[in-house]
Short mmCIF file of N, CA and C in Angstrom, two decimals:
data_model
loop_
_atom_site.label_atom_id
_atom_site.label_comp_id
_atom_site.label_asym_id
_atom_site.label_seq_id
_atom_site.Cartn_x
_atom_site.Cartn_y
_atom_site.Cartn_z
N MET A 1 -69.71 -41.32 -4.50
CA MET A 1 -68.71 -41.97 -3.68
C MET A 1 -69.41 -42.63 -2.49
N ALA A 2 -69.13 -43.87 -2.27
CA ALA A 2 -69.76 -44.61 -1.17
C ALA A 2 -69.20 -44.15 0.17
N LYS A 3 -70.04 -44.11 1.17
CA LYS A 3 -69.62 -43.65 2.50
C LYS A 3 -68.78 -44.67 3.24
N ASN A 4 -68.71 -45.91 2.75
CA ASN A 4 -67.93 -46.93 3.47
C ASN A 4 -66.53 -47.09 2.89
N LYS A 5 -66.06 -46.12 2.12
CA LYS A 5 -64.69 -46.17 1.61
C LYS A 5 -63.72 -46.22 2.78
N VAL A 6 -62.56 -46.82 2.56
CA VAL A 6 -61.58 -47.02 3.62
C VAL A 6 -61.08 -45.69 4.20
N TYR A 7 -61.19 -44.60 3.44
CA TYR A 7 -60.66 -43.33 3.95
C TYR A 7 -61.73 -42.41 4.53
N LEU A 8 -62.93 -42.95 4.74
CA LEU A 8 -63.98 -42.16 5.39
C LEU A 8 -64.39 -42.80 6.71
N ARG A 9 -64.62 -41.95 7.70
CA ARG A 9 -65.14 -42.43 8.98
C ARG A 9 -66.64 -42.64 8.83
N PRO A 10 -67.28 -43.28 9.79
CA PRO A 10 -68.73 -43.48 9.71
C PRO A 10 -69.51 -42.17 9.57
N ASP A 11 -68.94 -41.07 10.09
CA ASP A 11 -69.64 -39.78 9.97
C ASP A 11 -69.39 -39.10 8.62
N GLY A 12 -68.66 -39.78 7.73
CA GLY A 12 -68.42 -39.23 6.40
C GLY A 12 -67.18 -38.36 6.30
N ARG A 13 -66.52 -38.10 7.40
CA ARG A 13 -65.31 -37.28 7.38
C ARG A 13 -64.11 -38.17 7.07
N HIS A 14 -63.05 -37.56 6.56
CA HIS A 14 -61.83 -38.32 6.27
C HIS A 14 -61.18 -38.82 7.55
N THR A 15 -60.54 -39.97 7.46
CA THR A 15 -59.81 -40.51 8.60
C THR A 15 -58.54 -39.70 8.82
N ARG A 16 -57.98 -39.83 9.99
CA ARG A 16 -56.72 -39.14 10.31
C ARG A 16 -55.60 -39.62 9.38
N ALA A 17 -55.55 -40.92 9.12
CA ALA A 17 -54.52 -41.47 8.22
C ALA A 17 -54.65 -40.85 6.83
N TYR A 18 -55.86 -40.71 6.34
CA TYR A 18 -56.07 -40.12 5.02
C TYR A 18 -55.59 -38.67 4.99
N ASN A 19 -55.91 -37.92 6.03
CA ASN A 19 -55.48 -36.52 6.08
C ASN A 19 -53.96 -36.41 6.13
N ILE A 20 -53.30 -37.32 6.83
CA ILE A 20 -51.84 -37.33 6.87
C ILE A 20 -51.28 -37.62 5.48
N TRP A 21 -51.82 -38.62 4.81
CA TRP A 21 -51.37 -38.97 3.46
C TRP A 21 -51.60 -37.80 2.50
N ARG A 22 -52.75 -37.17 2.60
CA ARG A 22 -53.05 -36.02 1.74
C ARG A 22 -52.06 -34.87 2.00
N GLY A 23 -51.71 -34.65 3.26
CA GLY A 23 -50.73 -33.62 3.59
C GLY A 23 -49.36 -33.90 3.02
N ILE A 24 -48.94 -35.17 3.05
CA ILE A 24 -47.66 -35.57 2.45
C ILE A 24 -47.65 -35.21 0.97
N ARG A 25 -48.72 -35.58 0.29
CA ARG A 25 -48.81 -35.31 -1.14
C ARG A 25 -48.76 -33.81 -1.43
N GLN A 26 -49.43 -33.02 -0.62
CA GLN A 26 -49.40 -31.58 -0.82
C GLN A 26 -47.99 -31.03 -0.63
N ARG A 27 -47.32 -31.41 0.45
CA ARG A 27 -45.97 -30.90 0.72
C ARG A 27 -44.97 -31.28 -0.37
N CYS A 28 -45.15 -32.47 -0.94
CA CYS A 28 -44.18 -32.95 -1.93
C CYS A 28 -44.50 -32.57 -3.37
N HIS A 29 -45.78 -32.35 -3.69
CA HIS A 29 -46.16 -32.16 -5.09
C HIS A 29 -46.78 -30.81 -5.44
N ASN A 30 -47.23 -30.05 -4.47
CA ASN A 30 -47.96 -28.82 -4.76
C ASN A 30 -47.12 -27.58 -4.45
N PRO A 31 -46.58 -26.93 -5.49
CA PRO A 31 -45.77 -25.72 -5.26
C PRO A 31 -46.53 -24.60 -4.56
N GLU A 32 -47.85 -24.65 -4.57
CA GLU A 32 -48.65 -23.63 -3.87
C GLU A 32 -48.75 -23.90 -2.37
N CYS A 33 -48.39 -25.09 -1.93
CA CYS A 33 -48.43 -25.45 -0.51
C CYS A 33 -47.34 -24.67 0.24
N ARG A 34 -47.68 -24.12 1.39
CA ARG A 34 -46.69 -23.31 2.14
C ARG A 34 -45.48 -24.12 2.57
N ASP A 35 -45.63 -25.45 2.74
CA ASP A 35 -44.52 -26.29 3.17
C ASP A 35 -43.72 -26.89 2.00
N TYR A 36 -44.14 -26.62 0.78
CA TYR A 36 -43.47 -27.18 -0.39
C TYR A 36 -41.96 -26.85 -0.43
N PRO A 37 -41.54 -25.63 -0.09
CA PRO A 37 -40.09 -25.34 -0.15
C PRO A 37 -39.24 -26.27 0.71
N ALA A 38 -39.77 -26.74 1.83
CA ALA A 38 -39.02 -27.61 2.73
C ALA A 38 -39.13 -29.09 2.35
N TYR A 39 -39.97 -29.39 1.38
CA TYR A 39 -40.20 -30.79 0.99
C TYR A 39 -39.97 -30.98 -0.51
N GLY A 40 -41.00 -30.76 -1.31
CA GLY A 40 -40.90 -30.99 -2.75
C GLY A 40 -39.77 -30.23 -3.41
N ALA A 41 -39.60 -28.97 -3.04
CA ALA A 41 -38.53 -28.17 -3.64
C ALA A 41 -37.15 -28.66 -3.24
N ARG A 42 -37.05 -29.37 -2.13
CA ARG A 42 -35.78 -29.96 -1.69
C ARG A 42 -35.54 -31.34 -2.27
N GLY A 43 -36.50 -31.83 -3.04
CA GLY A 43 -36.36 -33.15 -3.65
C GLY A 43 -36.96 -34.28 -2.84
N ILE A 44 -37.72 -33.97 -1.80
CA ILE A 44 -38.36 -35.02 -1.00
C ILE A 44 -39.53 -35.57 -1.82
N THR A 45 -39.54 -36.87 -2.01
CA THR A 45 -40.55 -37.52 -2.83
C THR A 45 -41.34 -38.53 -2.01
N ILE A 46 -42.29 -39.15 -2.68
CA ILE A 46 -43.11 -40.19 -2.07
C ILE A 46 -42.89 -41.47 -2.86
N CYS A 47 -42.69 -42.58 -2.19
CA CYS A 47 -42.46 -43.85 -2.88
C CYS A 47 -43.67 -44.22 -3.74
N HIS A 48 -43.46 -45.06 -4.73
CA HIS A 48 -44.53 -45.48 -5.65
C HIS A 48 -45.68 -46.17 -4.91
N GLN A 49 -45.36 -46.95 -3.89
CA GLN A 49 -46.40 -47.66 -3.13
C GLN A 49 -47.41 -46.69 -2.53
N TRP A 50 -46.95 -45.49 -2.16
CA TRP A 50 -47.82 -44.52 -1.52
C TRP A 50 -48.51 -43.58 -2.50
N ALA A 51 -48.46 -43.89 -3.78
CA ALA A 51 -49.18 -43.07 -4.77
C ALA A 51 -50.69 -43.13 -4.51
N THR A 52 -51.13 -44.21 -3.89
CA THR A 52 -52.54 -44.33 -3.51
C THR A 52 -52.63 -44.37 -1.99
N PHE A 53 -53.74 -43.92 -1.47
CA PHE A 53 -53.95 -43.98 -0.03
C PHE A 53 -53.94 -45.42 0.46
N GLU A 54 -54.51 -46.32 -0.33
CA GLU A 54 -54.56 -47.73 0.06
C GLU A 54 -53.15 -48.29 0.25
N GLY A 55 -52.21 -47.89 -0.61
CA GLY A 55 -50.82 -48.33 -0.48
C GLY A 55 -50.18 -47.78 0.79
N PHE A 56 -50.44 -46.51 1.08
CA PHE A 56 -49.94 -45.89 2.31
C PHE A 56 -50.50 -46.62 3.54
N LEU A 57 -51.79 -46.83 3.54
CA LEU A 57 -52.46 -47.48 4.67
C LEU A 57 -51.96 -48.91 4.87
N ALA A 58 -51.71 -49.62 3.76
CA ALA A 58 -51.20 -50.99 3.87
C ALA A 58 -49.83 -51.01 4.54
N ASP A 59 -49.00 -50.02 4.25
CA ASP A 59 -47.66 -49.96 4.84
C ASP A 59 -47.65 -49.44 6.27
N MET A 60 -48.41 -48.39 6.54
CA MET A 60 -48.30 -47.70 7.83
C MET A 60 -49.45 -47.99 8.79
N GLY A 61 -50.60 -48.38 8.27
CA GLY A 61 -51.76 -48.59 9.13
C GLY A 61 -52.28 -47.27 9.68
N GLU A 62 -53.33 -47.36 10.47
CA GLU A 62 -53.88 -46.16 11.10
C GLU A 62 -52.92 -45.68 12.18
N PRO A 63 -52.76 -44.38 12.33
CA PRO A 63 -51.84 -43.88 13.36
C PRO A 63 -52.39 -44.10 14.77
N PRO A 64 -51.55 -44.56 15.68
CA PRO A 64 -51.98 -44.65 17.08
C PRO A 64 -52.20 -43.24 17.64
N GLU A 65 -52.92 -43.14 18.73
CA GLU A 65 -53.15 -41.84 19.38
C GLU A 65 -51.83 -41.23 19.82
N GLY A 66 -51.71 -39.93 19.68
CA GLY A 66 -50.56 -39.20 20.21
C GLY A 66 -49.31 -39.24 19.36
N VAL A 67 -49.41 -39.73 18.13
CA VAL A 67 -48.23 -39.79 17.26
C VAL A 67 -48.54 -39.16 15.91
N SER A 68 -47.48 -38.86 15.18
CA SER A 68 -47.62 -38.37 13.81
C SER A 68 -46.54 -39.03 12.97
N LEU A 69 -46.62 -38.84 11.67
CA LEU A 69 -45.68 -39.50 10.76
C LEU A 69 -44.35 -38.77 10.78
N ASP A 70 -43.27 -39.51 10.88
CA ASP A 70 -41.93 -38.96 10.97
C ASP A 70 -41.03 -39.69 9.98
N ARG A 71 -40.24 -38.94 9.23
CA ARG A 71 -39.22 -39.56 8.37
C ARG A 71 -37.95 -39.72 9.19
N CYS A 72 -37.43 -40.93 9.27
CA CYS A 72 -36.23 -41.21 10.06
C CYS A 72 -35.05 -40.41 9.54
N ASP A 73 -34.86 -40.39 8.22
CA ASP A 73 -33.82 -39.59 7.58
C ASP A 73 -34.54 -38.46 6.84
N ASN A 74 -34.37 -37.24 7.31
CA ASN A 74 -35.10 -36.10 6.76
C ASN A 74 -34.70 -35.72 5.35
N ASP A 75 -33.67 -36.33 4.82
CA ASP A 75 -33.25 -36.05 3.45
C ASP A 75 -33.72 -37.12 2.47
N LYS A 76 -34.46 -38.10 2.95
CA LYS A 76 -34.94 -39.18 2.09
C LYS A 76 -36.45 -39.13 1.92
N GLU A 77 -36.94 -39.95 1.02
CA GLU A 77 -38.36 -39.96 0.64
C GLU A 77 -39.28 -40.46 1.75
N TYR A 78 -40.55 -40.23 1.52
CA TYR A 78 -41.59 -40.84 2.33
C TYR A 78 -41.76 -42.27 1.83
N SER A 79 -41.47 -43.25 2.68
CA SER A 79 -41.63 -44.66 2.33
C SER A 79 -41.69 -45.46 3.63
N LYS A 80 -42.13 -46.69 3.51
CA LYS A 80 -42.25 -47.56 4.69
C LYS A 80 -40.91 -47.71 5.40
N GLY A 81 -39.84 -47.86 4.66
CA GLY A 81 -38.53 -48.05 5.26
C GLY A 81 -37.94 -46.81 5.90
N ASN A 82 -38.50 -45.63 5.62
CA ASN A 82 -37.95 -44.40 6.16
C ASN A 82 -38.94 -43.65 7.05
N CYS A 83 -40.10 -44.22 7.31
CA CYS A 83 -41.10 -43.53 8.12
C CYS A 83 -41.52 -44.37 9.31
N ARG A 84 -42.00 -43.67 10.33
CA ARG A 84 -42.49 -44.31 11.54
C ARG A 84 -43.56 -43.41 12.15
N TRP A 85 -44.37 -43.97 13.02
CA TRP A 85 -45.28 -43.18 13.83
C TRP A 85 -44.47 -42.75 15.04
N ALA A 86 -44.36 -41.44 15.28
CA ALA A 86 -43.49 -40.93 16.33
C ALA A 86 -44.23 -39.96 17.25
N THR A 87 -43.80 -39.94 18.49
CA THR A 87 -44.35 -39.00 19.47
C THR A 87 -43.82 -37.61 19.17
N PRO A 88 -44.44 -36.57 19.72
CA PRO A 88 -43.90 -35.22 19.53
C PRO A 88 -42.45 -35.09 19.98
N LEU A 89 -42.08 -35.75 21.07
CA LEU A 89 -40.70 -35.70 21.54
C LEU A 89 -39.75 -36.33 20.52
N GLN A 90 -40.13 -37.48 19.97
CA GLN A 90 -39.30 -38.12 18.93
C GLN A 90 -39.20 -37.22 17.71
N GLN A 91 -40.30 -36.61 17.33
CA GLN A 91 -40.29 -35.69 16.19
C GLN A 91 -39.34 -34.52 16.44
N ASN A 92 -39.41 -33.93 17.62
CA ASN A 92 -38.56 -32.78 17.93
C ASN A 92 -37.09 -33.15 17.93
N ASN A 93 -36.77 -34.38 18.29
CA ASN A 93 -35.38 -34.80 18.29
C ASN A 93 -34.89 -35.25 16.92
N ASN A 94 -35.76 -35.21 15.93
CA ASN A 94 -35.40 -35.65 14.59
C ASN A 94 -35.54 -34.50 13.58
N MET A 95 -35.34 -33.28 14.03
CA MET A 95 -35.46 -32.13 13.13
C MET A 95 -34.11 -31.84 12.47
N ARG A 96 -34.17 -31.34 11.24
CA ARG A 96 -32.93 -31.00 10.54
C ARG A 96 -32.13 -29.93 11.26
N SER A 97 -32.82 -29.06 11.99
CA SER A 97 -32.15 -27.95 12.66
C SER A 97 -31.44 -28.37 13.96
N ASN A 98 -31.66 -29.59 14.42
CA ASN A 98 -31.02 -30.04 15.66
C ASN A 98 -29.52 -30.16 15.49
N ARG A 99 -28.82 -29.90 16.57
CA ARG A 99 -27.38 -30.15 16.60
C ARG A 99 -27.19 -31.46 17.34
N ASN A 100 -26.69 -32.45 16.65
CA ASN A 100 -26.45 -33.76 17.26
C ASN A 100 -25.01 -33.86 17.72
N ILE A 101 -24.83 -34.53 18.85
CA ILE A 101 -23.50 -34.63 19.46
C ILE A 101 -23.16 -36.10 19.67
N LEU A 102 -21.94 -36.46 19.27
CA LEU A 102 -21.41 -37.80 19.54
C LEU A 102 -20.67 -37.74 20.86
N PHE A 103 -21.09 -38.54 21.81
CA PHE A 103 -20.45 -38.60 23.12
C PHE A 103 -20.55 -40.02 23.63
N ASP A 104 -19.46 -40.55 24.07
CA ASP A 104 -19.42 -41.89 24.67
C ASP A 104 -20.03 -42.94 23.72
N GLY A 105 -19.77 -42.77 22.43
CA GLY A 105 -20.22 -43.74 21.43
C GLY A 105 -21.67 -43.62 21.01
N GLU A 106 -22.39 -42.59 21.48
CA GLU A 106 -23.80 -42.41 21.14
C GLU A 106 -24.03 -41.03 20.55
N ILE A 107 -24.95 -40.95 19.62
CA ILE A 107 -25.32 -39.68 19.01
C ILE A 107 -26.73 -39.32 19.44
N HIS A 108 -26.86 -38.11 20.02
CA HIS A 108 -28.16 -37.60 20.44
C HIS A 108 -28.19 -36.10 20.23
N SER A 109 -29.40 -35.54 20.17
CA SER A 109 -29.54 -34.10 20.09
C SER A 109 -29.15 -33.49 21.44
N ILE A 110 -28.88 -32.20 21.43
CA ILE A 110 -28.51 -31.52 22.67
C ILE A 110 -29.62 -31.66 23.71
N SER A 111 -30.87 -31.50 23.29
CA SER A 111 -31.97 -31.60 24.26
C SER A 111 -32.07 -33.01 24.84
N GLU A 112 -31.78 -34.03 24.02
CA GLU A 112 -31.79 -35.40 24.56
C GLU A 112 -30.68 -35.57 25.59
N TRP A 113 -29.47 -35.07 25.28
CA TRP A 113 -28.38 -35.18 26.24
C TRP A 113 -28.72 -34.47 27.53
N GLU A 114 -29.36 -33.30 27.43
CA GLU A 114 -29.75 -32.58 28.65
C GLU A 114 -30.70 -33.42 29.50
N ARG A 115 -31.68 -34.03 28.85
CA ARG A 115 -32.63 -34.89 29.57
C ARG A 115 -31.93 -36.08 30.19
N PHE A 116 -31.08 -36.77 29.41
CA PHE A 116 -30.39 -37.96 29.90
C PHE A 116 -29.48 -37.63 31.09
N ARG A 117 -28.83 -36.47 31.03
CA ARG A 117 -27.84 -36.12 32.05
C ARG A 117 -28.44 -35.31 33.21
N GLY A 118 -29.73 -34.95 33.10
CA GLY A 118 -30.40 -34.26 34.19
C GLY A 118 -30.13 -32.76 34.26
N PHE A 119 -29.76 -32.16 33.14
CA PHE A 119 -29.51 -30.72 33.11
C PHE A 119 -30.79 -29.97 32.81
N LYS A 120 -30.83 -28.70 33.22
CA LYS A 120 -31.94 -27.87 32.81
C LYS A 120 -31.80 -27.55 31.32
N ARG A 121 -32.91 -27.21 30.71
CA ARG A 121 -32.94 -26.93 29.28
C ARG A 121 -31.95 -25.81 28.95
N THR A 122 -31.23 -25.95 27.90
CA THR A 122 -30.25 -25.01 27.32
C THR A 122 -28.89 -24.98 28.02
N THR A 123 -28.70 -25.77 29.09
CA THR A 123 -27.41 -25.76 29.79
C THR A 123 -26.27 -26.21 28.89
N VAL A 124 -26.45 -27.32 28.21
CA VAL A 124 -25.37 -27.87 27.38
C VAL A 124 -25.04 -26.91 26.24
N LEU A 125 -26.05 -26.39 25.57
CA LEU A 125 -25.81 -25.46 24.47
C LEU A 125 -25.07 -24.21 24.97
N ALA A 126 -25.48 -23.68 26.11
CA ALA A 126 -24.80 -22.50 26.66
C ALA A 126 -23.33 -22.81 26.95
N ARG A 127 -23.07 -23.98 27.50
CA ARG A 127 -21.69 -24.37 27.79
C ARG A 127 -20.87 -24.48 26.51
N LEU A 128 -21.44 -25.10 25.50
CA LEU A 128 -20.72 -25.24 24.23
C LEU A 128 -20.44 -23.87 23.60
N LYS A 129 -21.40 -22.97 23.69
CA LYS A 129 -21.21 -21.62 23.14
C LYS A 129 -20.10 -20.87 23.88
N ARG A 130 -19.91 -21.20 25.16
CA ARG A 130 -18.83 -20.57 25.95
C ARG A 130 -17.47 -21.21 25.68
N GLY A 131 -17.44 -22.23 24.83
CA GLY A 131 -16.17 -22.84 24.48
C GLY A 131 -15.82 -24.11 25.23
N TRP A 132 -16.76 -24.62 26.03
CA TRP A 132 -16.50 -25.88 26.72
C TRP A 132 -16.40 -26.99 25.68
N ASN A 133 -15.57 -27.99 25.95
CA ASN A 133 -15.57 -29.14 25.05
C ASN A 133 -16.77 -30.03 25.41
N ILE A 134 -17.07 -30.96 24.53
CA ILE A 134 -18.26 -31.79 24.70
C ILE A 134 -18.20 -32.60 26.00
N ASP A 135 -17.02 -33.14 26.32
CA ASP A 135 -16.88 -33.93 27.54
C ASP A 135 -17.22 -33.09 28.78
N GLN A 136 -16.70 -31.87 28.85
CA GLN A 136 -16.99 -30.99 29.99
C GLN A 136 -18.48 -30.62 30.02
N ALA A 137 -19.00 -30.25 28.87
CA ALA A 137 -20.40 -29.79 28.79
C ALA A 137 -21.38 -30.86 29.25
N LEU A 138 -21.03 -32.12 29.05
CA LEU A 138 -21.95 -33.21 29.40
C LEU A 138 -21.63 -33.91 30.71
N THR A 139 -20.48 -33.60 31.33
CA THR A 139 -20.13 -34.33 32.54
C THR A 139 -20.04 -33.48 33.80
N VAL A 140 -19.79 -32.18 33.68
CA VAL A 140 -19.73 -31.34 34.88
C VAL A 140 -21.13 -31.22 35.43
N PRO A 141 -21.33 -31.62 36.68
CA PRO A 141 -22.68 -31.56 37.26
C PRO A 141 -23.23 -30.15 37.27
N GLY A 142 -24.52 -30.03 37.05
CA GLY A 142 -25.16 -28.73 37.01
C GLY A 142 -25.07 -28.00 38.33
N GLU A 143 -25.23 -28.70 39.46
CA GLU A 143 -25.21 -28.06 40.77
C GLU A 143 -23.83 -27.47 41.05
N GLU A 144 -22.78 -28.24 40.73
CA GLU A 144 -21.42 -27.76 40.96
C GLU A 144 -21.18 -26.51 40.14
N TYR A 145 -21.66 -26.51 38.93
CA TYR A 145 -21.46 -25.36 38.05
C TYR A 145 -22.22 -24.15 38.58
N HIS A 146 -23.43 -24.35 39.10
CA HIS A 146 -24.21 -23.26 39.67
C HIS A 146 -23.50 -22.66 40.88
N ARG A 147 -22.93 -23.53 41.74
CA ARG A 147 -22.24 -23.03 42.95
C ARG A 147 -21.08 -22.13 42.59
N ARG A 148 -20.44 -22.41 41.45
CA ARG A 148 -19.33 -21.57 41.04
C ARG A 148 -19.83 -20.27 40.42
N GLY A 149 -21.15 -20.18 40.23
CA GLY A 149 -21.73 -18.92 39.73
C GLY A 149 -21.52 -18.68 38.26
N ARG A 150 -21.38 -19.75 37.49
CA ARG A 150 -21.09 -19.56 36.07
C ARG A 150 -22.22 -20.02 35.15
N ASP A 151 -23.28 -20.59 35.64
CA ASP A 151 -24.33 -21.11 34.76
C ASP A 151 -25.56 -20.24 34.80
#
């Protein structure tokens, strides 16, 4: 194997993009992979274009620093139309386990709403668990709620 292959760095090690592509293939195709139950066993597949690393690289390019591959819709395949390079924050807000809330015509995860509204972490979730409606949970100022001794 020539050392100047597109998936090798000058030092002979695999590129980051190649390792990401290889990880996708393992999660989707290898029942021995620890992540297979959350991917391949759930029916998550890889598009035909990405059967080769060259096809993946042509669609996605090398990953920029500080990002990883994210599927926009976690129930759909790995493909150019469903994947993006995302920051850790974007990845965390796109997890299947997130509870998304529709408020004022926008859908965001609870942690995103907390950030947007200036609440401390877990405030909105705690309010919802106490039976507050979504409007109250997202609009009652945190300081006012603290003064009443309920948060």
